[in-house]
Every structure is written in structure tokens, then in C-alpha cells.
CSV table of C-alpha atoms in Angstrom, one decimal:
chain,number,residue,atom,x,y,z
I,1,UNK,CA,32.5,-40.7,39.1
I,2,UNK,CA,33.2,-44.3,40.1
I,3,UNK,CA,34.6,-43.1,43.5
I,4,UNK,CA,31.6,-40.9,44.1
I,5,UNK,CA,29.0,-43.6,43.2
I,6,UNK,CA,30.8,-46.2,45.5
I,7,UNK,CA,30.8,-43.6,48.3
I,8,UNK,CA,27.0,-43.2,48.0
I,9,UNK,CA,26.6,-47.0,48.0
I,10,UNK,CA,28.6,-47.3,51.2
I,11,UNK,CA,26.4,-44.6,52.7
I,12,UNK,CA,23.2,-46.5,51.9
I,13,UNK,CA,24.8,-49.7,53.2
I,14,UNK,CA,25.8,-48.3,56.6
I,15,UNK,CA,22.7,-46.1,56.9
I,16,UNK,CA,20.6,-49.2,57.3
I,17,UNK,CA,22.5,-49.9,60.6
I,18,UNK,CA,22.3,-46.3,61.9
I,19,UNK,CA,19.5,-44.6,63.9
I,20,UNK,CA,16.7,-42.9,61.8
I,21,UNK,CA,18.0,-39.5,62.9
I,22,UNK,CA,21.6,-40.1,61.8
I,23,UNK,CA,20.2,-41.6,58.6
I,24,UNK,CA,18.4,-38.4,57.8
I,25,UNK,CA,21.5,-36.3,58.5
I,26,UNK,CA,23.5,-38.4,56.1
I,27,UNK,CA,20.9,-38.1,53.4
I,28,UNK,CA,20.7,-34.3,53.9
I,29,UNK,CA,24.5,-33.9,53.2
I,30,UNK,CA,24.4,-35.9,50.0
I,31,UNK,CA,24.9,-34.1,46.7
I,32,UNK,CA,21.6,-32.6,45.2
I,33,UNK,CA,20.0,-34.6,42.4
I,34,UNK,CA,20.8,-33.5,38.9
I,35,UNK,CA,18.3,-31.0,37.3
I,36,UNK,CA,15.5,-32.5,35.2
I,37,UNK,CA,16.3,-32.6,31.4
I,38,UNK,CA,15.2,-29.5,29.5
I,39,UNK,CA,12.4,-29.8,26.9
I,40,UNK,CA,13.7,-30.1,23.4
I,41,UNK,CA,12.7,-26.5,22.4
I,42,UNK,CA,14.5,-25.0,25.4
I,43,UNK,CA,17.5,-27.1,24.9
I,44,UNK,CA,17.7,-26.1,21.3
I,45,UNK,CA,17.5,-22.5,22.3
I,46,UNK,CA,20.4,-22.8,24.8
I,47,UNK,CA,22.5,-24.7,22.3
I,48,UNK,CA,21.8,-22.2,19.4
I,49,UNK,CA,25.0,-20.3,18.6
I,50,UNK,CA,24.9,-16.5,19.2
I,51,UNK,CA,24.2,-14.2,16.4
I,52,UNK,CA,27.2,-12.4,15.0
I,53,UNK,CA,27.4,-8.7,14.1
I,54,UNK,CA,28.6,-7.6,10.7
I,55,UNK,CA,32.1,-6.9,12.1
I,56,UNK,CA,32.5,-10.3,13.7
I,57,UNK,CA,31.0,-12.1,10.8
I,58,UNK,CA,33.7,-10.7,8.5
I,59,UNK,CA,36.4,-12.4,10.6
I,60,UNK,CA,34.6,-15.7,10.7
I,61,UNK,CA,35.1,-18.5,8.2
I,62,UNK,CA,34.1,-17.4,4.7
I,63,UNK,CA,32.5,-20.8,4.1
I,64,UNK,CA,29.9,-20.3,6.8
I,65,UNK,CA,26.4,-20.0,5.4
I,66,UNK,CA,24.9,-16.5,5.3
I,67,UNK,CA,21.8,-15.7,7.3
I,68,UNK,CA,18.6,-16.2,5.4
I,69,UNK,CA,16.8,-12.9,4.4
I,70,UNK,CA,13.7,-11.8,6.2
I,71,UNK,CA,10.4,-13.1,4.7
I,72,UNK,CA,8.8,-10.7,2.1
I,73,UNK,CA,6.0,-8.5,3.4
I,74,UNK,CA,2.7,-9.8,2.2
I,75,UNK,CA,0.5,-6.8,1.1
I,76,UNK,CA,-2.9,-6.4,2.6
I,77,UNK,CA,-5.6,-5.7,0.0
I,78,UNK,CA,-8.0,-2.8,0.7
I,79,UNK,CA,-10.6,-4.5,-1.4
I,80,UNK,CA,-12.4,-6.5,1.2
I,81,UNK,CA,-15.6,-7.1,-0.7
I,82,UNK,CA,-16.2,-7.8,-4.4
I,83,UNK,CA,-17.4,-4.7,-6.3
I,84,UNK,CA,-19.3,-7.0,-8.7
I,85,UNK,CA,-21.3,-9.3,-6.4
I,86,UNK,CA,-20.6,-8.0,-2.8
I,87,UNK,CA,-19.1,-11.2,-1.5
I,88,UNK,CA,-15.9,-11.2,0.7
I,89,UNK,CA,-12.6,-11.4,-1.1
I,90,UNK,CA,-9.5,-13.4,-0.2
I,91,UNK,CA,-5.9,-13.0,-1.0
I,92,UNK,CA,-4.6,-15.5,-3.5
I,93,UNK,CA,-2.2,-15.7,-6.4
I,94,UNK,CA,-4.3,-16.2,-9.6
I,95,UNK,CA,-3.1,-18.6,-12.3
I,96,UNK,CA,-0.4,-17.1,-14.5
I,97,UNK,CA,0.2,-14.4,-11.9
I,98,UNK,CA,3.0,-14.0,-9.3
I,99,UNK,CA,1.4,-11.5,-6.8
I,100,UNK,CA,-1.3,-11.7,-4.2
I,101,UNK,CA,-4.6,-10.3,-5.5
I,102,UNK,CA,-8.0,-9.7,-4.0
I,103,UNK,CA,-10.1,-12.6,-5.4
I,104,UNK,CA,-13.8,-12.9,-4.9
I,105,UNK,CA,-14.7,-16.0,-2.8
I,106,UNK,CA,-17.9,-16.4,-4.7
I,107,UNK,CA,-17.7,-15.3,-8.3
I,108,UNK,CA,-13.9,-15.7,-8.6
I,109,UNK,CA,-13.3,-12.2,-10.1
I,110,UNK,CA,-9.7,-10.9,-9.6
I,111,UNK,CA,-9.5,-7.3,-8.5
I,112,UNK,CA,-6.4,-5.3,-9.1
I,113,UNK,CA,-5.2,-2.3,-7.1
I,114,UNK,CA,-3.3,0.2,-9.1
I,115,UNK,CA,-1.3,3.4,-8.2
I,116,UNK,CA,-3.1,6.7,-8.0
I,117,UNK,CA,-2.0,9.5,-10.4
I,118,UNK,CA,-1.5,12.9,-9.0
I,119,UNK,CA,-1.1,15.9,-11.3
I,120,UNK,CA,-0.2,19.5,-10.5
I,121,UNK,CA,1.4,22.8,-11.7
I,122,UNK,CA,4.5,24.6,-10.8
I,123,UNK,CA,3.2,28.1,-11.6
I,124,UNK,CA,5.9,30.6,-12.5
I,125,UNK,CA,5.3,34.4,-12.4
I,126,UNK,CA,8.0,37.1,-12.2
I,127,UNK,CA,10.6,34.7,-11.0
I,128,UNK,CA,8.3,33.5,-8.3
I,129,UNK,CA,6.3,30.3,-7.7
I,130,UNK,CA,2.7,29.9,-6.5
I,131,UNK,CA,2.1,28.0,-3.3
I,132,UNK,CA,-1.2,27.2,-1.6
I,133,UNK,CA,-1.9,26.7,2.1
I,134,UNK,CA,-4.0,23.5,2.5
I,135,UNK,CA,-7.5,23.7,3.9
I,136,UNK,CA,-8.3,20.0,3.6
I,137,UNK,CA,-6.7,16.7,4.7
I,138,UNK,CA,-4.1,15.4,4.3
I,139,UNK,CA,-1.8,18.0,5.8
I,140,UNK,CA,-4.5,20.4,6.8
I,141,UNK,CA,-3.5,23.8,8.1
I,142,UNK,CA,-0.6,23.6,10.4
I,143,UNK,CA,2.5,21.4,10.3
I,144,UNK,CA,2.8,19.8,13.8
I,145,UNK,CA,6.5,19.0,13.7
I,146,UNK,CA,8.0,22.1,12.2
I,147,UNK,CA,5.4,24.5,13.8
I,148,UNK,CA,4.9,26.2,10.4
I,149,UNK,CA,2.2,26.3,7.8
I,150,UNK,CA,1.7,23.4,5.3
I,151,UNK,CA,2.1,24.7,1.8
I,152,UNK,CA,2.1,22.9,-1.5
I,153,UNK,CA,1.9,23.3,-5.2
I,154,UNK,CA,-1.7,23.1,-6.5
I,155,UNK,CA,-2.2,19.4,-7.3
I,156,UNK,CA,-4.6,16.6,-6.9
I,157,UNK,CA,-5.9,13.3,-8.3
I,158,UNK,CA,-6.4,12.9,-12.0
I,159,UNK,CA,-10.0,12.3,-13.0
I,160,UNK,CA,-11.3,9.7,-15.4
I,161,UNK,CA,-11.8,11.3,-18.8
I,162,UNK,CA,-9.1,14.0,-18.7
I,163,UNK,CA,-5.5,14.2,-19.7
I,164,UNK,CA,-2.7,14.8,-17.2
I,165,UNK,CA,-2.3,18.4,-18.4
I,166,UNK,CA,-6.0,19.0,-18.2
I,167,UNK,CA,-6.1,17.6,-14.7
I,168,UNK,CA,-3.2,19.8,-13.6
I,169,UNK,CA,-4.9,22.9,-15.0
I,170,UNK,CA,-8.2,22.0,-13.3
I,171,UNK,CA,-6.5,21.4,-9.9
I,172,UNK,CA,-4.8,24.8,-10.2
I,173,UNK,CA,-8.1,26.5,-10.9
I,174,UNK,CA,-9.8,24.7,-8.0
I,175,UNK,CA,-7.1,25.4,-5.4
I,176,UNK,CA,-5.8,28.8,-6.4
I,177,UNK,CA,-8.6,30.2,-8.7
I,178,UNK,CA,-5.8,30.7,-11.3
I,179,UNK,CA,-6.2,30.2,-15.0
I,180,UNK,CA,-2.9,28.9,-16.3
I,181,UNK,CA,-1.2,27.9,-19.5
I,182,UNK,CA,0.8,24.6,-19.4
I,183,UNK,CA,4.4,25.1,-20.7
I,184,UNK,CA,5.9,21.7,-20.4
I,185,UNK,CA,6.1,18.6,-18.1
I,186,UNK,CA,8.7,19.2,-15.4
I,187,UNK,CA,8.9,16.1,-13.2
I,188,UNK,CA,7.4,12.6,-12.7
I,189,UNK,CA,7.9,11.3,-9.2
I,190,UNK,CA,6.9,7.7,-8.2
I,191,UNK,CA,6.2,6.9,-4.6
I,192,UNK,CA,5.8,3.1,-4.5
I,193,UNK,CA,5.2,2.6,-0.8
I,194,UNK,CA,2.0,4.7,-0.9
I,195,UNK,CA,1.0,3.8,-4.5
I,196,UNK,CA,1.2,7.3,-6.0
I,197,UNK,CA,2.7,8.7,-9.1
I,198,UNK,CA,3.1,12.5,-9.6
I,199,UNK,CA,3.3,14.5,-12.8
I,200,UNK,CA,4.1,18.1,-12.3
I,201,UNK,CA,3.9,20.6,-15.2
I,202,UNK,CA,5.6,24.0,-15.5
I,203,UNK,CA,2.9,26.6,-16.1
I,204,UNK,CA,2.4,30.4,-16.2
I,205,UNK,CA,-0.5,32.6,-15.2
I,206,UNK,CA,-2.6,33.8,-18.1
I,207,UNK,CA,-3.5,36.8,-15.9
I,208,UNK,CA,-1.9,37.9,-12.6
I,209,UNK,CA,-5.0,36.9,-10.7
I,210,UNK,CA,-5.3,34.2,-8.1
I,211,UNK,CA,-7.1,33.6,-4.7
I,212,UNK,CA,-7.8,30.7,-2.3
I,213,UNK,CA,-10.2,28.2,-3.6
I,214,UNK,CA,-12.4,26.0,-1.4
I,215,UNK,CA,-9.5,23.6,-0.7
I,216,UNK,CA,-7.0,26.4,0.3
I,217,UNK,CA,-6.7,28.7,3.2
I,218,UNK,CA,-4.5,31.1,1.3
I,219,UNK,CA,-2.3,31.4,-1.8
I,220,UNK,CA,0.9,33.4,-2.4
I,221,UNK,CA,3.8,33.9,-4.8
I,222,UNK,CA,7.2,33.2,-3.3
I,223,UNK,CA,10.6,34.3,-4.6
I,224,UNK,CA,12.9,31.3,-5.2
I,225,UNK,CA,15.1,32.3,-2.3
I,226,UNK,CA,12.1,32.6,0.0
I,227,UNK,CA,10.5,29.2,-0.6
I,228,UNK,CA,9.5,27.9,2.9
I,229,UNK,CA,11.0,24.4,2.6
I,230,UNK,CA,10.5,23.8,6.4
I,231,UNK,CA,6.7,24.2,6.0
I,232,UNK,CA,6.0,22.3,2.8
I,233,UNK,CA,3.3,19.7,3.1
I,234,UNK,CA,4.6,16.7,1.1
I,235,UNK,CA,7.9,15.0,0.2
I,236,UNK,CA,7.0,15.1,-3.5
I,237,UNK,CA,6.7,18.9,-3.4
I,238,UNK,CA,10.0,19.3,-1.5
I,239,UNK,CA,11.8,17.2,-4.2
I,240,UNK,CA,10.1,19.0,-7.1
I,241,UNK,CA,11.0,22.5,-5.8
I,242,UNK,CA,14.6,21.5,-5.0
I,243,UNK,CA,15.1,20.2,-8.5
I,244,UNK,CA,13.5,23.3,-9.9
I,245,UNK,CA,15.8,25.6,-7.9
I,246,UNK,CA,18.9,23.7,-9.1
I,247,UNK,CA,17.8,24.0,-12.7
I,248,UNK,CA,17.1,27.7,-12.5
I,249,UNK,CA,20.5,28.3,-10.9
I,250,UNK,CA,22.2,26.3,-13.6
I,251,UNK,CA,20.3,28.1,-16.3
I,252,UNK,CA,19.0,24.9,-17.8
I,253,UNK,CA,15.5,23.6,-17.0
I,254,UNK,CA,15.3,19.8,-17.4
I,255,UNK,CA,12.7,17.1,-17.2
I,256,UNK,CA,13.2,14.9,-14.1
I,257,UNK,CA,12.2,11.4,-13.2
I,258,UNK,CA,12.9,9.8,-9.9
I,259,UNK,CA,11.5,7.4,-7.3
I,260,UNK,CA,10.8,8.6,-3.8
I,261,UNK,CA,11.2,5.7,-1.4
I,262,UNK,CA,9.5,6.4,1.8
I,263,UNK,CA,10.9,4.5,4.8
I,264,UNK,CA,8.6,1.9,6.3
I,265,UNK,CA,6.8,3.3,9.3
I,266,UNK,CA,7.2,6.9,8.3
I,267,UNK,CA,4.3,9.1,9.5
I,268,UNK,CA,2.5,11.6,7.3
I,269,UNK,CA,4.1,14.5,9.1
I,270,UNK,CA,7.6,13.1,8.8
I,271,UNK,CA,8.8,14.7,5.5
I,272,UNK,CA,12.5,13.9,5.7
I,273,UNK,CA,12.4,10.1,6.0
I,274,UNK,CA,12.8,9.2,2.3
I,275,UNK,CA,15.5,8.5,-0.3
I,276,UNK,CA,15.6,9.5,-3.9
I,277,UNK,CA,16.5,6.8,-6.4
I,278,UNK,CA,16.7,6.4,-10.1
I,279,UNK,CA,17.0,10.1,-10.8
I,280,UNK,CA,17.0,10.6,-14.6
I,281,UNK,CA,17.0,13.9,-16.5
I,282,UNK,CA,16.3,15.0,-20.0
I,283,UNK,CA,18.4,18.1,-20.8
I,284,UNK,CA,16.7,20.8,-22.8
I,285,UNK,CA,18.9,23.2,-24.7
């Protein structure tokens, strides 16, 4: 560096004695000036070490700090206005709580959003099960992905003032015009991502009569080997019927509990993007 700088000083010293044209030529052949310094943010970005994959991280020093986990997803409340006074709500953590709630910006009331309870019947008749083809949303009519017909067990939301068994019988009467006798609870399935909890009861027809109700396009009995799994409407129904088939084949009907964890970003018509966790059974002898 000392030699280069002295060379430049000599050039400036002799350039004063040279003609203007030769002076310009000498300056043109000098080394280009260094680039301007980067802003702090850009420099930090260039100096940041590259991310390591899981395979390369295992071979690195064990004392290196682990990457910080992604920030938790903050839920968005569907309660935008206070049901009590009509004022807008805001998301806040109330005193003594640990979760974000919809809090009225005027009267201060805290509004809680709780899961919906869905109840239905797995109707058995002559070693067959009753399935309905949906006439209303969600999953109305045709299944766009599989090209088949969306079928489901008769089920729907539990109403205030009725028990789970009463609601399941009512939904079966509404969707399949079938009068049934509840035999026993068969499965409880929780789907946390969409805030739903299913209770499915085993039931039998009091009389071999059924027909499509106002919410169904058609109803039919299916032999267990002929259940159209590729055209079922909901992941909860797929899981329920798979458990039922396994129990029938083993000769032991059990009560089942499990959690269906839908994968984030899953569409309504994507029925295979889920995992079953916490599967518990109560064996009946």
C-alpha cells in the first residue's frame, strides 16, 4: 500500500508539469476509487452467516445456539362488534387471562369464542350404514377433486336446549327422514383448527324407512365393503367410518376419542391433509 500511494503522489507531482492532455491520460489510467461504504442494514445482511440445513447443523459445534422458533400465530377474532352495545371490539389479553380475546372498546365486556359441537348418527341396518348426499354447503353436491359425490353421515350442529343424543336423532330425522334409536356413543373427534368437536352415536332404524330430507339430495344404505371413501365429504366422517370398519372386523365395537389436526392452509375439498393424534379407545366386552 505504501508503494502504491507513493506512486500516486509522484503522478500528481509530475502531472503539474505535463500538458493538460497528458495529465488527463494519466488520471484515466489510475486505479478506480473504492466503492462507497454500504449502509449499516445492507452491510449487516452481507455479513450475516448463511443458514444451515438440519444435516449441516448436526455436524456443527454443539454449543452453537439453536435458531429461535417462529412467532406464535395470533388468532383473529370473528367478533368485530360488541353484541351488548354494538361498539367495535379490539384484541387484548384480559387481566388474569393468557389468551387474546375480543374486548369491547366501549363497555369493556370480554367476548369468548368457543368450539362448535357437531352431533350425528352412524345408522346400522342389515350390516349396512346409512349415508346422505349433501344438498347444502359446505360440500354441496359434487366433490371437485375426486369427481365423485359428497356423502356423509347425517349430522349437524347441536342446538341450545337439547342433549347430544337428542341432537343426533333430530339431525338424522331432518337429513334422512329416518326415525332412529340411539344405541351408544361411538366416537368423539376434536378438530382444533376449525373449532369443532364431533360426537357420533351408533343408532339403528326403528323402521326400515328413510328418504332425502330438505338438506339431502339422496340417501342410501351401503355395505361395509362398499363404503365410498373417495367421495366422503368430511375428514371427520372418513375417520369415523375407518374406525368403525376396524372394530367390526375385529368383532369388538369400542368408543373412540381422537384429535384431527388439519394442516394449515388446507382447503375444504382437501380431505387427506390431516393427522390423527391422541387416539384413545374404551374397549367394550
